[in-house]
PDB file of C-alpha atoms in Angstrom:
ATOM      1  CA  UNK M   1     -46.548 -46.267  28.680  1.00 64.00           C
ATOM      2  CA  UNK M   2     -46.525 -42.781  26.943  1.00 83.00           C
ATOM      3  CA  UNK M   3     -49.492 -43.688  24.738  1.00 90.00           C
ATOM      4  CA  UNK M   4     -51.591 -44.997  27.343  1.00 92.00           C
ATOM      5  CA  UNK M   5     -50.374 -41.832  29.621  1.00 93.00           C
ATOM      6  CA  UNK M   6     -51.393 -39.818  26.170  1.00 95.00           C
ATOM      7  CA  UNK M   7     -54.780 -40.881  26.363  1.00 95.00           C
ATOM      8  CA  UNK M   8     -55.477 -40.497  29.477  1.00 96.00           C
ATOM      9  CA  UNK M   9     -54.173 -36.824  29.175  1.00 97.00           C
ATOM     10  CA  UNK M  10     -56.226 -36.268  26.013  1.00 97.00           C
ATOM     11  CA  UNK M  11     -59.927 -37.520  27.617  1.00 96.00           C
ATOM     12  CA  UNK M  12     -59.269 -35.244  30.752  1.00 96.00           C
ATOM     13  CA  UNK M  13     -58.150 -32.781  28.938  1.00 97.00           C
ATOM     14  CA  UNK M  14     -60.693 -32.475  25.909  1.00 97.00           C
ATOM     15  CA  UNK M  15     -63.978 -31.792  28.216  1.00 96.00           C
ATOM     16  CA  UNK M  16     -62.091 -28.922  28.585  1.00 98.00           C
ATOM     17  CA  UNK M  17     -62.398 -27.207  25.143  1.00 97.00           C
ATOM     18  CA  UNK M  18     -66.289 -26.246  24.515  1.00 97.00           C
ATOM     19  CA  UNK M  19     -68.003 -26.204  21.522  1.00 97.00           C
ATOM     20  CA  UNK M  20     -67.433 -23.149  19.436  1.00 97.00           C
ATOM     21  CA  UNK M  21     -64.128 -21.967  21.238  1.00 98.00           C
ATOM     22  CA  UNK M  22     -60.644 -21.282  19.577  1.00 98.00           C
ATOM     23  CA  UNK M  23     -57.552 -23.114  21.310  1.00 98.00           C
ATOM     24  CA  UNK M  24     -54.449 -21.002  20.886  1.00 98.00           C
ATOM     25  CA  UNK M  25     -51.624 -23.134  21.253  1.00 97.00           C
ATOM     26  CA  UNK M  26     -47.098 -22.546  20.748  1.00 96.00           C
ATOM     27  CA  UNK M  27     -45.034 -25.218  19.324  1.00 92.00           C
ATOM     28  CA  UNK M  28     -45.536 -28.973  18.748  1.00 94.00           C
ATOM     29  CA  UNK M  29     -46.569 -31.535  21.556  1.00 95.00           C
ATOM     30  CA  UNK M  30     -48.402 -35.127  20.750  1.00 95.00           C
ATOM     31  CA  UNK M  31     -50.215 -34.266  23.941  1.00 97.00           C
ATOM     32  CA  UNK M  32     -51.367 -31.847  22.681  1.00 97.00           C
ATOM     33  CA  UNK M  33     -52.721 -32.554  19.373  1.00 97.00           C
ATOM     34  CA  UNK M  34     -54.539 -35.844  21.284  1.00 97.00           C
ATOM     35  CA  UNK M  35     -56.147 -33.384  22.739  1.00 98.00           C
ATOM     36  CA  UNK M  36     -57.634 -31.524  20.175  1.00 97.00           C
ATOM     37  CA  UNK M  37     -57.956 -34.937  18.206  1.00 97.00           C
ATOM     38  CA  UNK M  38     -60.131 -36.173  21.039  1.00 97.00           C
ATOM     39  CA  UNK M  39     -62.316 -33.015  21.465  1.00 97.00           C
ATOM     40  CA  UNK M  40     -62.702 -32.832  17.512  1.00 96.00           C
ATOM     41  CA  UNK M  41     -62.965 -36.389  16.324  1.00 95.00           C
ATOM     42  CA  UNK M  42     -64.195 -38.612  18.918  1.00 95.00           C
ATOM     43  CA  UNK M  43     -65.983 -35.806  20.889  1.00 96.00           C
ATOM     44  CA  UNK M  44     -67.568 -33.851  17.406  1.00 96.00           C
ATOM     45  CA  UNK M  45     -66.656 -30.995  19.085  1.00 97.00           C
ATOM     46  CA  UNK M  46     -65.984 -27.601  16.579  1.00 97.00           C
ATOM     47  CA  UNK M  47     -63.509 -25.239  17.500  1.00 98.00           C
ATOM     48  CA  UNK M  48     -60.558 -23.360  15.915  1.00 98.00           C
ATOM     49  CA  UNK M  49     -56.771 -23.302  16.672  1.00 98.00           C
ATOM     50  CA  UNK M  50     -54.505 -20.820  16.473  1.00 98.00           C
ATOM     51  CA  UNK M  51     -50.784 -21.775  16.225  1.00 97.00           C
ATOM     52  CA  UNK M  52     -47.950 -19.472  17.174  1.00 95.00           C
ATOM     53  CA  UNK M  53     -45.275 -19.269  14.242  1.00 92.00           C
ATOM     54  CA  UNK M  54     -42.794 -20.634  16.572  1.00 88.00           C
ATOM     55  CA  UNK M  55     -39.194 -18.882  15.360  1.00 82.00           C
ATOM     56  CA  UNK M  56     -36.557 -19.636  14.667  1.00 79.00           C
ATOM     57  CA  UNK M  57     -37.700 -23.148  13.214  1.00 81.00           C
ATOM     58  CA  UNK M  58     -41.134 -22.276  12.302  1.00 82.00           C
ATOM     59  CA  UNK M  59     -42.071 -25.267  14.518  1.00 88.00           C
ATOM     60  CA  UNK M  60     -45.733 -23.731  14.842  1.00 89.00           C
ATOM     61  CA  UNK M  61     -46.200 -23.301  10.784  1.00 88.00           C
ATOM     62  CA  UNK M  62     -44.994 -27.254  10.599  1.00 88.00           C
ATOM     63  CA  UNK M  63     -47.964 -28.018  13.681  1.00 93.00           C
ATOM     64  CA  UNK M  64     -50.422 -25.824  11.756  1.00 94.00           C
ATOM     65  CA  UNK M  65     -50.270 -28.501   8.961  1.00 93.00           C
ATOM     66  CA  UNK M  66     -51.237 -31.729  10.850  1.00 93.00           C
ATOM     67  CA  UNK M  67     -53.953 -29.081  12.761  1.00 96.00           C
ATOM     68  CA  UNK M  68     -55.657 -28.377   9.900  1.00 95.00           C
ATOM     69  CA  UNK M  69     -57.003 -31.511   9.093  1.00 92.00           C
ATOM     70  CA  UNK M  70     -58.528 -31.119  12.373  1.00 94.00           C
ATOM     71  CA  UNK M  71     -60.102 -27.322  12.623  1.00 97.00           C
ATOM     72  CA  UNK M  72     -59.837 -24.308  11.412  1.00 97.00           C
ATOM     73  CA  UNK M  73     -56.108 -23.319  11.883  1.00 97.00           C
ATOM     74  CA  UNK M  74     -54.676 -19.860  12.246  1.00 96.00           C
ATOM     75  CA  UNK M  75     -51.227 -19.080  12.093  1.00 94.00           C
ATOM     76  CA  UNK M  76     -49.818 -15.988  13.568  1.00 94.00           C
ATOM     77  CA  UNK M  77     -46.593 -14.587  14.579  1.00 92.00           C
ATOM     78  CA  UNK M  78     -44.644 -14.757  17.786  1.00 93.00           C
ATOM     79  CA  UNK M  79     -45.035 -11.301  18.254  1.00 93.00           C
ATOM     80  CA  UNK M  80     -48.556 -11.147  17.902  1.00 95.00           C
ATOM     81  CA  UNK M  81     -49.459 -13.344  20.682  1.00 96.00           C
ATOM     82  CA  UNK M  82     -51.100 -10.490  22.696  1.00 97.00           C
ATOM     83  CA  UNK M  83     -52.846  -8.928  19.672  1.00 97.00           C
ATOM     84  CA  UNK M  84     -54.443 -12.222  19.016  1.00 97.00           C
ATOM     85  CA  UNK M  85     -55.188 -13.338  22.414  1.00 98.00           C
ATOM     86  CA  UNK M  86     -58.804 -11.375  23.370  1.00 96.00           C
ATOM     87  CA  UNK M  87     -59.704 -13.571  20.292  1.00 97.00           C
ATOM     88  CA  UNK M  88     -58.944 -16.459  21.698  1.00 98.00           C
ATOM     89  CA  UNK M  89     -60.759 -18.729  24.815  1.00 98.00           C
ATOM     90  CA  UNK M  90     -57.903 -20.705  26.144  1.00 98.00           C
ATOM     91  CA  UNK M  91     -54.540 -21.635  25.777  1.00 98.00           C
ATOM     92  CA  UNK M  92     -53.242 -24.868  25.668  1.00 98.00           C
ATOM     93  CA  UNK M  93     -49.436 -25.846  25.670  1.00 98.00           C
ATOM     94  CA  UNK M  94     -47.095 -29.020  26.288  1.00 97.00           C
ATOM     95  CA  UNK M  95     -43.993 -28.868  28.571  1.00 96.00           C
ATOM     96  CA  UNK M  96     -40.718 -30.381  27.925  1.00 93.00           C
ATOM     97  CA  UNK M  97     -40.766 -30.826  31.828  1.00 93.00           C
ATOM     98  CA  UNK M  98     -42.762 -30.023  35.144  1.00 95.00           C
ATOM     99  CA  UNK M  99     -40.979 -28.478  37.500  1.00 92.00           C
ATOM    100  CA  UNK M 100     -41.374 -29.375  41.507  1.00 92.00           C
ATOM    101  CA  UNK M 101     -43.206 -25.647  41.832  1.00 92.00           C
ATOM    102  CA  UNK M 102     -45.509 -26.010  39.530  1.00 94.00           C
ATOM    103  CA  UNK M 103     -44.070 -24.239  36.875  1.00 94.00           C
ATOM    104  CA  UNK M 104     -43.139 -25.695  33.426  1.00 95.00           C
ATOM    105  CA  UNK M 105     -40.388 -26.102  30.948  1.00 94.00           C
ATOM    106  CA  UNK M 106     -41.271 -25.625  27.085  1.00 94.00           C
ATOM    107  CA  UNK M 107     -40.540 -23.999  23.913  1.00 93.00           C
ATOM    108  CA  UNK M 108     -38.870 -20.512  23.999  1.00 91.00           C
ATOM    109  CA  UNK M 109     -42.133 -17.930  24.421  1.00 94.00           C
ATOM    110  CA  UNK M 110     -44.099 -20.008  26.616  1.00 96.00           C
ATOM    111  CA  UNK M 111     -43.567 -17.738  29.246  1.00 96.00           C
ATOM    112  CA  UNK M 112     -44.331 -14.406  27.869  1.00 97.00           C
ATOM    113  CA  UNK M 113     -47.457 -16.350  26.303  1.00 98.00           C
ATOM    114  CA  UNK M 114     -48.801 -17.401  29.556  1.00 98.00           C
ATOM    115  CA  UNK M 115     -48.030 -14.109  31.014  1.00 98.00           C
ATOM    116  CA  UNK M 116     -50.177 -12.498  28.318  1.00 98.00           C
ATOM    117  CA  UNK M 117     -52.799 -14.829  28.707  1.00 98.00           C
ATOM    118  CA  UNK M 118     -52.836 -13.801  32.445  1.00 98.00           C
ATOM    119  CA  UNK M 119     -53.126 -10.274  31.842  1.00 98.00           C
ATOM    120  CA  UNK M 120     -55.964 -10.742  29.548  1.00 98.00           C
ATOM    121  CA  UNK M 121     -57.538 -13.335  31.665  1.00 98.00           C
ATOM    122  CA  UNK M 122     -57.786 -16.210  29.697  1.00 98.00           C
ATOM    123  CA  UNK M 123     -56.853 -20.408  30.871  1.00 98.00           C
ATOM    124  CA  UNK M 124     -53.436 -21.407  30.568  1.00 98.00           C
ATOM    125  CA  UNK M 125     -53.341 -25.391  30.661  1.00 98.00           C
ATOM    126  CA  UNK M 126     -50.581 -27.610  30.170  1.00 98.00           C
ATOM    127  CA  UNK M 127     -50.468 -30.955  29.242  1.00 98.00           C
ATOM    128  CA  UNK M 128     -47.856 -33.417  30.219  1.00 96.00           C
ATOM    129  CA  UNK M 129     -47.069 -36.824  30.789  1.00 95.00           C
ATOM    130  CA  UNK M 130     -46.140 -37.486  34.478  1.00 94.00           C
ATOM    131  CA  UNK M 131     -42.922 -38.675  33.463  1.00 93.00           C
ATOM    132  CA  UNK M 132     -42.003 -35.795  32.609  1.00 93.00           C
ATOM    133  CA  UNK M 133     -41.954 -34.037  36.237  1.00 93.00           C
ATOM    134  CA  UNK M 134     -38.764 -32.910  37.846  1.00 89.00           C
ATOM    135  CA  UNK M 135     -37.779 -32.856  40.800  1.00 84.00           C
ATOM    136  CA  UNK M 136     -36.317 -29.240  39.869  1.00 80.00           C
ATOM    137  CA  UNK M 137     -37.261 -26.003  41.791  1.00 80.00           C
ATOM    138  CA  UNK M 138     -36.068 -23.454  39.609  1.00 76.00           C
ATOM    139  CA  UNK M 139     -36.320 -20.057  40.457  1.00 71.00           C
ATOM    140  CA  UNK M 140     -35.788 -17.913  37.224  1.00 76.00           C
ATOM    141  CA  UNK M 141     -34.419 -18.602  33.972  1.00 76.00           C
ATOM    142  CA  UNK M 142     -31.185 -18.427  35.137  1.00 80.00           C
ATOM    143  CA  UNK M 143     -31.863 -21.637  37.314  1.00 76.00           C
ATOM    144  CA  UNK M 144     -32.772 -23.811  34.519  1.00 75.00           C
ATOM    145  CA  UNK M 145     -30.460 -26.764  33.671  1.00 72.00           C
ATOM    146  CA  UNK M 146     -28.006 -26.048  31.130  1.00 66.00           C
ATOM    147  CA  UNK M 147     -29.409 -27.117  27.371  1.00 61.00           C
ATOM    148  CA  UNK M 148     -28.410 -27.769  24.253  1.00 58.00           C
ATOM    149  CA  UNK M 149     -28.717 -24.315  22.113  1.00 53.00           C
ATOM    150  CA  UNK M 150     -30.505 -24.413  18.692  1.00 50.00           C
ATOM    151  CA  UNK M 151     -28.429 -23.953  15.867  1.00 54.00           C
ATOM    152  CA  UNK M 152     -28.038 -19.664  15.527  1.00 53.00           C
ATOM    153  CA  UNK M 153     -30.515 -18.647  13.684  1.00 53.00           C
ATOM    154  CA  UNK M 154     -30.179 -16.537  10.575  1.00 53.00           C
ATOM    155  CA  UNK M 155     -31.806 -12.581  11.183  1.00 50.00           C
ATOM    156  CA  UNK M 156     -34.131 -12.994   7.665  1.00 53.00           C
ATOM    157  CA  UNK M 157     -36.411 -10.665   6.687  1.00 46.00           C
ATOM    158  CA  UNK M 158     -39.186 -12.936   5.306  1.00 53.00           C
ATOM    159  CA  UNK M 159     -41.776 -10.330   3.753  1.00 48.00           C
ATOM    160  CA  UNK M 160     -42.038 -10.420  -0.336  1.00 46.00           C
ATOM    161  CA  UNK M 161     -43.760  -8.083  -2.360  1.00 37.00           C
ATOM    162  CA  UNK M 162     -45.953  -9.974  -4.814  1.00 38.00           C
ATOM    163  CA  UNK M 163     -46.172  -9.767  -8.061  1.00 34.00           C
ATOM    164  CA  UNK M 164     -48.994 -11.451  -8.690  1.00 38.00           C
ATOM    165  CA  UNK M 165     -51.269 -10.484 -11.449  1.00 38.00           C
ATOM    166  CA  UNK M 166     -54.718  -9.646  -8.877  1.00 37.00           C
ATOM    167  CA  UNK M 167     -52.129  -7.118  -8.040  1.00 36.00           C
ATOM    168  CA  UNK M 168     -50.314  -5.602 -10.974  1.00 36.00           C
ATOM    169  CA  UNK M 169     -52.713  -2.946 -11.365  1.00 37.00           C
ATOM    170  CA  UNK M 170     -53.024  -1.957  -7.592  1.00 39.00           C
ATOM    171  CA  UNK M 171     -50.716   1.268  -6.954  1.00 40.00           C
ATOM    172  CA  UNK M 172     -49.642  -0.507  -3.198  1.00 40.00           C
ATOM    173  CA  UNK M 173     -47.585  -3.349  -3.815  1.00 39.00           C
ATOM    174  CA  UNK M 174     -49.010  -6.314  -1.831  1.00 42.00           C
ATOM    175  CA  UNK M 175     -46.741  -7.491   0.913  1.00 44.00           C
ATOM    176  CA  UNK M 176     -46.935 -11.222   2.065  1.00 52.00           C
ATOM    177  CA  UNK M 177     -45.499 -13.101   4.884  1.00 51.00           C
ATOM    178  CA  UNK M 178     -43.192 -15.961   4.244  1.00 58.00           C
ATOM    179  CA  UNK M 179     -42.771 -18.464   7.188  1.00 59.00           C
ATOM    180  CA  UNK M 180     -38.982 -20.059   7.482  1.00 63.00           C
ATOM    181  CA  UNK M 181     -37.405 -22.086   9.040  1.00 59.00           C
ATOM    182  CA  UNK M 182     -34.256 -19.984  10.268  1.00 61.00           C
ATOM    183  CA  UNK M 183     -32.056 -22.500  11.879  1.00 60.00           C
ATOM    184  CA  UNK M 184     -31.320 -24.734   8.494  1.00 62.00           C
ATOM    185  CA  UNK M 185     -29.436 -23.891   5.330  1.00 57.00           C
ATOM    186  CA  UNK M 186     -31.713 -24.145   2.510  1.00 57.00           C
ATOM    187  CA  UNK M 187     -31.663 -22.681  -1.141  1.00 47.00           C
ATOM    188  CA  UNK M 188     -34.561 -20.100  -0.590  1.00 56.00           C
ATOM    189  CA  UNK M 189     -34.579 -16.660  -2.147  1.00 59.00           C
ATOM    190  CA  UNK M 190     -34.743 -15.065   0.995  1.00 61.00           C
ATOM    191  CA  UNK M 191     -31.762 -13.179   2.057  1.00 67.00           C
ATOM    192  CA  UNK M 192     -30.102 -13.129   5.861  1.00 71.00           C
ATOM    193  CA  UNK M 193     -29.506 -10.034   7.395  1.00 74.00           C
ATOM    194  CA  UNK M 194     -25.913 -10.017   8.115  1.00 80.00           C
ATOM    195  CA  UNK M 195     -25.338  -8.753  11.597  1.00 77.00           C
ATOM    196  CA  UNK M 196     -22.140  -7.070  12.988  1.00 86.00           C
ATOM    197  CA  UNK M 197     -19.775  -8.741  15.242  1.00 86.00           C
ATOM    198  CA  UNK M 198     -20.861  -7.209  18.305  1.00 90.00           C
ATOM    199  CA  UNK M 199     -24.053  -8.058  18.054  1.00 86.00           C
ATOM    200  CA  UNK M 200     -24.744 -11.416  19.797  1.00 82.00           C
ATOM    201  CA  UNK M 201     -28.167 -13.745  18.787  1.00 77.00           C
ATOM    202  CA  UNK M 202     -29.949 -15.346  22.016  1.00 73.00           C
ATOM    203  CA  UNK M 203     -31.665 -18.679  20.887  1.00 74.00           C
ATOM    204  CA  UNK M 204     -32.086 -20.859  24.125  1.00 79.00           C
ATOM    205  CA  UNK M 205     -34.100 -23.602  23.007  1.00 83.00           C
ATOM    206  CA  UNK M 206     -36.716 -23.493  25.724  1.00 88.00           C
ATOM    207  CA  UNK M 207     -37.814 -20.660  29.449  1.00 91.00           C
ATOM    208  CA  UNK M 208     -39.457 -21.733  32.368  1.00 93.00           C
ATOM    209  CA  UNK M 209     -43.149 -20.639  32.977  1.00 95.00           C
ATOM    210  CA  UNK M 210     -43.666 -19.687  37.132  1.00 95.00           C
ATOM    211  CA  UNK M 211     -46.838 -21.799  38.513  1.00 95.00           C
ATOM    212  CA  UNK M 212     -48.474 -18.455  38.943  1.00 96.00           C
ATOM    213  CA  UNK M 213     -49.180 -18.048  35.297  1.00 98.00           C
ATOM    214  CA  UNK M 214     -50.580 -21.899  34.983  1.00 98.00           C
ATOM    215  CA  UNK M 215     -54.245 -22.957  35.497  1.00 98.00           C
ATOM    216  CA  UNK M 216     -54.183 -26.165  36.020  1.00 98.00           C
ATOM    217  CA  UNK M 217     -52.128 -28.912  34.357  1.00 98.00           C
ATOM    218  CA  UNK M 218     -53.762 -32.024  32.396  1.00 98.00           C
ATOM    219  CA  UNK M 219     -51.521 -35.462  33.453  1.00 96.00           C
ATOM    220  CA  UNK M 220     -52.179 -38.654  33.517  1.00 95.00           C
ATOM    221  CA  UNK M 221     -52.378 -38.725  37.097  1.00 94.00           C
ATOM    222  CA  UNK M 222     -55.204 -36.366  36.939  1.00 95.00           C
ATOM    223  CA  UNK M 223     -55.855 -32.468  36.378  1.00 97.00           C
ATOM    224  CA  UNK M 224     -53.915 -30.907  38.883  1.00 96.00           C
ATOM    225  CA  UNK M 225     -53.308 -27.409  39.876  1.00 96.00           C
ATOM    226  CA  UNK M 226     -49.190 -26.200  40.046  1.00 96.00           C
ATOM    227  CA  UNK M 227     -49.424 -26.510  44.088  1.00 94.00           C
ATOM    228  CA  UNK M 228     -50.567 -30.447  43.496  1.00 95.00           C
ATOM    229  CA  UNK M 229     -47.185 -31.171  41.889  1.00 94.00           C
ATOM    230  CA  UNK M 230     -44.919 -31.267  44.908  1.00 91.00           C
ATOM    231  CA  UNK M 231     -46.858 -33.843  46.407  1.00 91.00           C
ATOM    232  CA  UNK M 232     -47.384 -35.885  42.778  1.00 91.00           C
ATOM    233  CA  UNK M 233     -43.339 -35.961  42.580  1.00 89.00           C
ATOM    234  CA  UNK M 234     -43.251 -37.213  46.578  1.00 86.00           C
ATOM    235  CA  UNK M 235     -45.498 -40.020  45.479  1.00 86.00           C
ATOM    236  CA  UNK M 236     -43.493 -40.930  42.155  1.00 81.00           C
ATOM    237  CA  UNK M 237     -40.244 -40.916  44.397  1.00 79.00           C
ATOM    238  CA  UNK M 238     -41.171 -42.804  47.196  1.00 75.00           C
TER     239      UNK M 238
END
């Protein structure tokens, strides 16, 4: 059922990446990437990705790696989204779930991502499996079913200076980015950045995007716009 709803997401849903575009994208979704496998394998099509670093678990960095053997892959960070995005000519995301309004349910950032992509005028699809719609109706954040928090994540400053030897003679040391993953315990040089006790850490696993902010969604029922979805879930509970 969820392959078969897969590729029925991933033909819709590739006509809609053009030749020559770049696809930014947050986090990892198998919708998703059949998507851009269709568009660039099946369909030829050439095109470049851009993947969100996806903090605290550098779930973006890991996605950049299966990407890759598909385009030209970008990563940035999280906090870059809106310097990046008058590069880019659409934005494509999954959804852990689809909300009776339209809106969706995905990995912490999709909301400020599709806000930016609003402001700068750019498509912001999703892609999801039917299955996945809710009959929620959630009005904020606040409203959002109560989830399972990520492990806290550990504060890390992840820039090194290199010490490479293209460098040694440059006056400036050169300062590279490191991407971690900040939610497991691992033996890596880099050093957490011990916090106080009154400081607290916010790491809700996913927000909620309003339909306002969404273009249309890719399902297997069909491409739909947010207001479609009301009637979709009256249809799947009937």
């Amino acid at each position: 059922l969820s392959l078969a709803a897969r590729d029925r997401i991933a033909s819709k849903g590739a006509d809609f990446i053009q030749e020559g575009c770049t696809v930014l994208t947050h986090g990892w979704s198998r919708v998703v990437a059949a998507i851009l496998s269709k568009a660039g394998t099946v369909q030829g099509k050439k095109f470049d990705i851009v993947v969100l670093e996806g903090r605290p678990d550098a779930a973006g960095v890991k996605t950049a790696k299966a990407y890759s053997k598909l385009a030209p892959t970008t990563v940035v960070l999280d906090a870059a989204m809106a310097y990046i995005m008058e590069q880019v000519d659409i934005v494509l995301v999954g959804a852990e779930a689809v909300v009776e309004n339209g809106g969706c349910v995905n990995k912490l950032g999709t909301y400020a991502l599709a806000a930016c992509a609003k402001a700068h005028g750019k498509p912001f699809y999703v892609a999801s499996e039917s299955y996945k719609f809710a009959r929620l109706y959630p009005l904020n954040q606040q409203d959002l079913p109560q989830m399972e928090l990520l492990p806290p994540p550990s504060p890390t400053d992840t820039t090194t200076v290199s010490t490479t030897k293209e460098n040694k003679h440059n006056d400036n040391n050169n300062t590279t980015m490191a991407f971690v993953d900040t939610t497991t315990k691992s033996s890596s040089s880099f050093q957490p950045i011990e916090l106080p006790p009154a400081v607290q850490v916010e790491h809700s696993p996913c927000d909620f995007t309003p339909a306002k902010f969404i273009t249309l969604l890719f399902t297997d029922l069909g491409v739909l716009t947010p207001s479609a979805v009301s009637d979709e879930l009256i249809r799947l509970y009937q």
